[in-house]
Amino acid sequence: MSEIFSPIAVPAAKPAQVASEGAATRAILIGIAVAFLALFLVLPLFAVFTQAFSKGIGAFLDAFREPDAWSAIRLTLTVAVIAVPFNVVFGLAASWAIAKFEFPGKSLLITLIDLPFSVSPVVSGMIYVLLFGSQGLFGSWLIDHGIQILFALPGIVLATVFVTFPFVARELIPLMQEQGTAEEEAALTLGASGLHAFRTVTLPNIRWGLLYSVLLCNARAMGEFGAVSVVSGHIRGLTNTIPLHVEILYNEYNFVAAFAVASLLAVLALITLVLKSVLEWRFAGELAHGRAH
Amino acid sequence: MVETPRPKTSLLRTFRRPSVIPGFGISFGYTLTCLGLIVLLPLAGLVAKASGLGLSGIWEVATDPRVASALRISFGVSALAALVASAFGFLVAWVLTRYRFPGRKLVDAAVDLPFALPTAVAGIALASLYAPDGLLGAPLARLGIQVAYTPVGIFIAMVFIGLPFAVRTVQPLIAEIDKEIEEASATLGATRLVTLTKVVLPPLIPAVLTGFALAFARGVGEYGSIIFIAGNLPYVSEIAPLLIVIKLSEFDYGGAAAIATIMLGISFLTLLAINLIQAWSRRRFGYV
């Protein structure tokens, strides 16, 4: 008599074990996954700091005695201070229009807002070169009027806004759609003005999602390399952002300084990750679902 | 930049469904203005530049040996990297959703590192790790494997940036699997392996394919994390985005636009494929 084919033989194992792998298999799979992540993701981050401090703390600090480093830090902060609030205002407007109203062509509009995510960073910068470069569409007009967009702050801001364009909107649209319009309608019926309802009802509902998207948007704005590299012109002390300054130092074989400046961005990335994770753990219910970037 | 609400409100009302909530005109107008000026107009400029070349002009650029080689490297290596990222991404997603182990949340957070770390920083870090005298490059060199300044280096960088896409598209779906189906399968006598391959895996395939496509598209366009480790030797380890930068610096806007158009065209086809996969998945399984 074979017991293998008898369903009565099965209940000996608990359901939880039946629907999972054995302890040994689990341990091996966890081991492979963790080792893979450690090798591919964590080790590069670790390398940034070991290289930055490889010649001691003095050499590390020397990288920040350069005026060029400070002008790069200033420029990066300036760009972020313009680009991030712009995208917040855009994201709020877009999500308000898309989530609170019904109109035809909505999914096309969402796709178009997402478009910058599927464009290569280099192409994102290049489209502004085609428009504003000396041989570009508006090039001669800009030269005649003495307006400098390319190889200057406006071009860098434009390229940064382009690559970070979808960040706030794509977090807030699904979040606002989930929340519906009932609460705003209640506020309006009770006599609140539109702006008042937005400030006291909508904004508190989306605050964690907004903060979440601002974090990611800011990290990308400060770290963008490809798009900014195309429009910046790499003028030392003038149009170099932190990532571009890192590139120049690295290409000059000034490795310690390159990694020292890069470690600033790595710290920013770590802070972003920590805050992002805290938001995901504590306010999961108040963030948009489907967190595939 | 703020567009004033159009006086013809009747037209606006027929366009959207009536609602008591105010601010549609201004928020919709502002959205369209920003989208048009920052995204659509500049992209249209690219399309205009490329169509000025004509199909024959684009073909001429595409068949230039150096361009063709760069496109082959970008698309070929990216496909390979996306494949590896998908396989390991699935494993990571599975381990993170199904098993409980100390430090799981930390590992989960680390998956997003490539999203948060600026590409240039990742690029120089990978280059120093895999350089012939680097921490990983030196032992690999003793084994006769050279990573830096070869397509293998490009591959490593593309796996790095593609991995989060592969993990994050599959992870929510693994979490949603109804455990009762697996239990039913086991009670009916299936071994664990049969349950995994016949019951658990098939509904996850669309998500794995979507993750693959996203990682692939990202790898093709990636620039910052690759150029430092690649060494950028023409015909060997030169990627298409770098060739665009080179053409732009030579003021060859037409050539740059042609390469960009080819890349956008193939990326568009990839996105189309994702949408078709998702539509198929919705019909077949009732969810994306």
mmCIF file of N, CA and C in Angstrom, chain A residues 91-103 106 109-110 172-188 194 197-206, chain B residues 16-25 27-28 31:
data_model
loop_
_atom_site.group_PDB
_atom_site.id
_atom_site.type_symbol
_atom_site.label_atom_id
_atom_site.label_comp_id
_atom_site.label_asym_id
_atom_site.label_seq_id
_atom_site.Cartn_x
_atom_site.Cartn_y
_atom_site.Cartn_z
ATOM 1 N N GLY A 91 3.606 69.245 -10.289
ATOM 2 C CA GLY A 91 3.026 67.976 -9.852
ATOM 3 C C GLY A 91 1.674 68.177 -9.174
ATOM 4 N N LEU A 92 1.567 69.257 -8.364
ATOM 5 C CA LEU A 92 0.296 69.541 -7.693
ATOM 6 C C LEU A 92 -0.772 69.906 -8.718
ATOM 7 N N ALA A 93 -0.411 70.762 -9.677
ATOM 8 C CA ALA A 93 -1.382 71.175 -10.701
ATOM 9 C C ALA A 93 -1.825 69.973 -11.526
ATOM 10 N N ALA A 94 -0.844 69.180 -11.975
ATOM 11 C CA ALA A 94 -1.166 68.046 -12.844
ATOM 12 C C ALA A 94 -2.027 67.025 -12.109
ATOM 13 N N SER A 95 -1.676 66.720 -10.851
ATOM 14 C CA SER A 95 -2.435 65.693 -10.139
ATOM 15 C C SER A 95 -3.831 66.201 -9.784
ATOM 16 N N TRP A 96 -3.947 67.512 -9.500
ATOM 17 C CA TRP A 96 -5.275 68.085 -9.228
ATOM 18 C C TRP A 96 -6.155 67.941 -10.466
ATOM 19 N N ALA A 97 -5.635 68.349 -11.629
ATOM 20 C CA ALA A 97 -6.431 68.290 -12.858
ATOM 21 C C ALA A 97 -6.775 66.842 -13.212
ATOM 22 N N ILE A 98 -5.792 65.944 -13.054
ATOM 23 C CA ILE A 98 -5.990 64.572 -13.533
ATOM 24 C C ILE A 98 -6.797 63.731 -12.550
ATOM 25 N N ALA A 99 -6.543 63.911 -11.243
ATOM 26 C CA ALA A 99 -7.183 63.025 -10.271
ATOM 27 C C ALA A 99 -8.574 63.493 -9.857
ATOM 28 N N LYS A 100 -8.818 64.797 -9.882
ATOM 29 C CA LYS A 100 -10.091 65.293 -9.351
ATOM 30 C C LYS A 100 -11.142 65.495 -10.435
ATOM 31 N N PHE A 101 -10.766 65.372 -11.704
ATOM 32 C CA PHE A 101 -11.733 65.620 -12.776
ATOM 33 C C PHE A 101 -11.712 64.472 -13.768
ATOM 34 N N GLU A 102 -12.834 64.346 -14.495
ATOM 35 C CA GLU A 102 -12.928 63.331 -15.549
ATOM 36 C C GLU A 102 -12.910 64.028 -16.902
ATOM 37 N N PHE A 103 -11.984 63.653 -17.762
ATOM 38 C CA PHE A 103 -11.977 64.232 -19.111
ATOM 39 C C PHE A 103 -11.334 63.233 -20.067
ATOM 40 N N LYS A 106 -7.139 61.322 -20.794
ATOM 41 C CA LYS A 106 -6.403 61.398 -19.537
ATOM 42 C C LYS A 106 -5.179 60.482 -19.531
ATOM 43 N N LEU A 109 -2.361 61.863 -21.457
ATOM 44 C CA LEU A 109 -1.691 62.940 -20.723
ATOM 45 C C LEU A 109 -0.708 62.356 -19.701
ATOM 46 N N ILE A 110 -1.134 61.307 -18.986
ATOM 47 C CA ILE A 110 -0.253 60.681 -17.992
ATOM 48 C C ILE A 110 0.979 60.081 -18.682
ATOM 49 N N LEU A 172 1.815 61.687 -6.980
ATOM 50 C CA LEU A 172 0.586 62.305 -6.474
ATOM 51 C C LEU A 172 -0.657 61.895 -7.241
ATOM 52 N N ILE A 173 -0.535 61.624 -8.558
ATOM 53 C CA ILE A 173 -1.732 61.283 -9.349
ATOM 54 C C ILE A 173 -2.427 60.033 -8.796
ATOM 55 N N PRO A 174 -1.723 58.894 -8.663
ATOM 56 C CA PRO A 174 -2.432 57.718 -8.122
ATOM 57 C C PRO A 174 -2.904 57.920 -6.686
ATOM 58 N N LEU A 175 -2.122 58.678 -5.894
ATOM 59 C CA LEU A 175 -2.503 58.923 -4.499
ATOM 60 C C LEU A 175 -3.814 59.697 -4.421
ATOM 61 N N MET A 176 -3.915 60.776 -5.207
ATOM 62 C CA MET A 176 -5.133 61.585 -5.205
ATOM 63 C C MET A 176 -6.303 60.814 -5.808
ATOM 64 N N GLN A 177 -6.011 59.976 -6.812
ATOM 65 C CA GLN A 177 -7.081 59.178 -7.420
ATOM 66 C C GLN A 177 -7.670 58.218 -6.399
ATOM 67 N N GLU A 178 -6.783 57.626 -5.567
ATOM 68 C CA GLU A 178 -7.249 56.707 -4.535
ATOM 69 C C GLU A 178 -8.153 57.422 -3.536
ATOM 70 N N GLN A 179 -7.797 58.675 -3.210
ATOM 71 C CA GLN A 179 -8.522 59.398 -2.169
ATOM 72 C C GLN A 179 -9.845 59.960 -2.668
ATOM 73 N N GLY A 180 -10.017 60.053 -3.976
ATOM 74 C CA GLY A 180 -11.284 60.511 -4.528
ATOM 75 C C GLY A 180 -11.559 61.977 -4.249
ATOM 76 N N THR A 181 -12.823 62.398 -4.400
ATOM 77 C CA THR A 181 -13.160 63.816 -4.270
ATOM 78 C C THR A 181 -14.160 64.077 -3.150
ATOM 79 N N ALA A 182 -14.576 63.019 -2.430
ATOM 80 C CA ALA A 182 -15.649 63.178 -1.449
ATOM 81 C C ALA A 182 -15.313 64.209 -0.374
ATOM 82 N N GLU A 183 -14.063 64.158 0.133
ATOM 83 C CA GLU A 183 -13.712 65.069 1.232
ATOM 84 C C GLU A 183 -13.704 66.520 0.780
ATOM 85 N N GLU A 184 -13.157 66.765 -0.435
ATOM 86 C CA GLU A 184 -13.148 68.133 -0.955
ATOM 87 C C GLU A 184 -14.577 68.622 -1.173
ATOM 88 N N GLU A 185 -15.421 67.737 -1.721
ATOM 89 C CA GLU A 185 -16.810 68.125 -1.971
ATOM 90 C C GLU A 185 -17.511 68.493 -0.666
ATOM 91 N N ALA A 186 -17.231 67.718 0.392
ATOM 92 C CA ALA A 186 -17.820 68.024 1.700
ATOM 93 C C ALA A 186 -17.380 69.405 2.170
ATOM 94 N N ALA A 187 -16.079 69.696 2.040
ATOM 95 C CA ALA A 187 -15.557 70.990 2.486
ATOM 96 C C ALA A 187 -16.208 72.133 1.708
ATOM 97 N N LEU A 188 -16.344 71.918 0.376
ATOM 98 C CA LEU A 188 -16.927 72.967 -0.463
ATOM 99 C C LEU A 188 -18.396 73.193 -0.112
ATOM 100 N N GLY A 194 -12.301 77.118 -2.727
ATOM 101 C CA GLY A 194 -11.506 76.068 -3.363
ATOM 102 C C GLY A 194 -10.113 75.986 -2.796
ATOM 103 N N ALA A 197 -10.127 74.635 0.743
ATOM 104 C CA ALA A 197 -10.318 73.182 0.757
ATOM 105 C C ALA A 197 -9.021 72.483 0.369
ATOM 106 N N PHE A 198 -8.308 73.041 -0.614
ATOM 107 C CA PHE A 198 -7.046 72.440 -1.044
ATOM 108 C C PHE A 198 -6.032 72.461 0.099
ATOM 109 N N ARG A 199 -5.938 73.596 0.791
ATOM 110 C CA ARG A 199 -4.942 73.735 1.857
ATOM 111 C C ARG A 199 -5.260 72.872 3.066
ATOM 112 N N THR A 200 -6.547 72.826 3.440
ATOM 113 C CA THR A 200 -6.875 72.161 4.703
ATOM 114 C C THR A 200 -7.322 70.708 4.530
ATOM 115 N N VAL A 201 -7.738 70.315 3.328
ATOM 116 C CA VAL A 201 -8.202 68.936 3.128
ATOM 117 C C VAL A 201 -7.223 68.136 2.264
ATOM 118 N N THR A 202 -6.953 68.642 1.057
ATOM 119 C CA THR A 202 -6.135 67.874 0.116
ATOM 120 C C THR A 202 -4.686 67.768 0.581
ATOM 121 N N LEU A 203 -4.097 68.917 0.905
ATOM 122 C CA LEU A 203 -2.667 68.944 1.235
ATOM 123 C C LEU A 203 -2.313 68.028 2.410
ATOM 124 N N PRO A 204 -3.087 68.065 3.529
ATOM 125 C CA PRO A 204 -2.763 67.130 4.624
ATOM 126 C C PRO A 204 -2.880 65.657 4.203
ATOM 127 N N ASN A 205 -3.809 65.377 3.285
ATOM 128 C CA ASN A 205 -3.979 63.997 2.832
ATOM 129 C C ASN A 205 -2.794 63.491 2.018
ATOM 130 N N ILE A 206 -2.128 64.397 1.316
ATOM 131 C CA ILE A 206 -1.067 63.953 0.410
ATOM 132 C C ILE A 206 0.322 64.317 0.924
ATOM 133 N N ARG B 16 -14.984 68.333 -20.034
ATOM 134 C CA ARG B 16 -14.862 67.487 -18.852
ATOM 135 C C ARG B 16 -16.229 67.243 -18.227
ATOM 136 N N ARG B 17 -16.313 66.195 -17.433
ATOM 137 C CA ARG B 17 -17.553 65.883 -16.745
ATOM 138 C C ARG B 17 -17.794 66.932 -15.661
ATOM 139 N N PRO B 18 -19.050 67.395 -15.496
ATOM 140 C CA PRO B 18 -19.326 68.452 -14.510
ATOM 141 C C PRO B 18 -18.915 68.035 -13.097
ATOM 142 N N SER B 19 -18.414 69.012 -12.320
ATOM 143 C CA SER B 19 -17.982 68.725 -10.949
ATOM 144 C C SER B 19 -18.054 70.012 -10.151
ATOM 145 N N VAL B 20 -18.286 69.903 -8.829
ATOM 146 C CA VAL B 20 -18.345 71.110 -8.008
ATOM 147 C C VAL B 20 -16.948 71.592 -7.643
ATOM 148 N N ILE B 21 -15.957 70.722 -7.879
ATOM 149 C CA ILE B 21 -14.597 71.079 -7.470
ATOM 150 C C ILE B 21 -14.032 72.122 -8.424
ATOM 151 N N PRO B 22 -13.480 73.215 -7.875
ATOM 152 C CA PRO B 22 -12.989 74.283 -8.739
ATOM 153 C C PRO B 22 -11.541 74.043 -9.179
ATOM 154 N N GLY B 23 -11.080 74.892 -10.079
ATOM 155 C CA GLY B 23 -9.653 74.931 -10.422
ATOM 156 C C GLY B 23 -9.261 74.040 -11.568
ATOM 157 N N PHE B 24 -10.229 73.524 -12.340
ATOM 158 C CA PHE B 24 -9.822 72.667 -13.453
ATOM 159 C C PHE B 24 -9.103 73.470 -14.522
ATOM 160 N N GLY B 25 -9.703 74.616 -14.883
ATOM 161 C CA GLY B 25 -9.124 75.427 -15.965
ATOM 162 C C GLY B 25 -7.683 75.777 -15.697
ATOM 163 N N SER B 27 -5.472 74.559 -13.377
ATOM 164 C CA SER B 27 -4.519 73.461 -13.172
ATOM 165 C C SER B 27 -4.264 72.704 -14.474
ATOM 166 N N PHE B 28 -5.319 72.511 -15.264
ATOM 167 C CA PHE B 28 -5.169 71.813 -16.543
ATOM 168 C C PHE B 28 -4.350 72.656 -17.518
ATOM 169 N N THR B 31 -0.710 72.655 -16.447
ATOM 170 C CA THR B 31 -0.106 71.356 -16.751
ATOM 171 C C THR B 31 0.271 71.265 -18.222
#
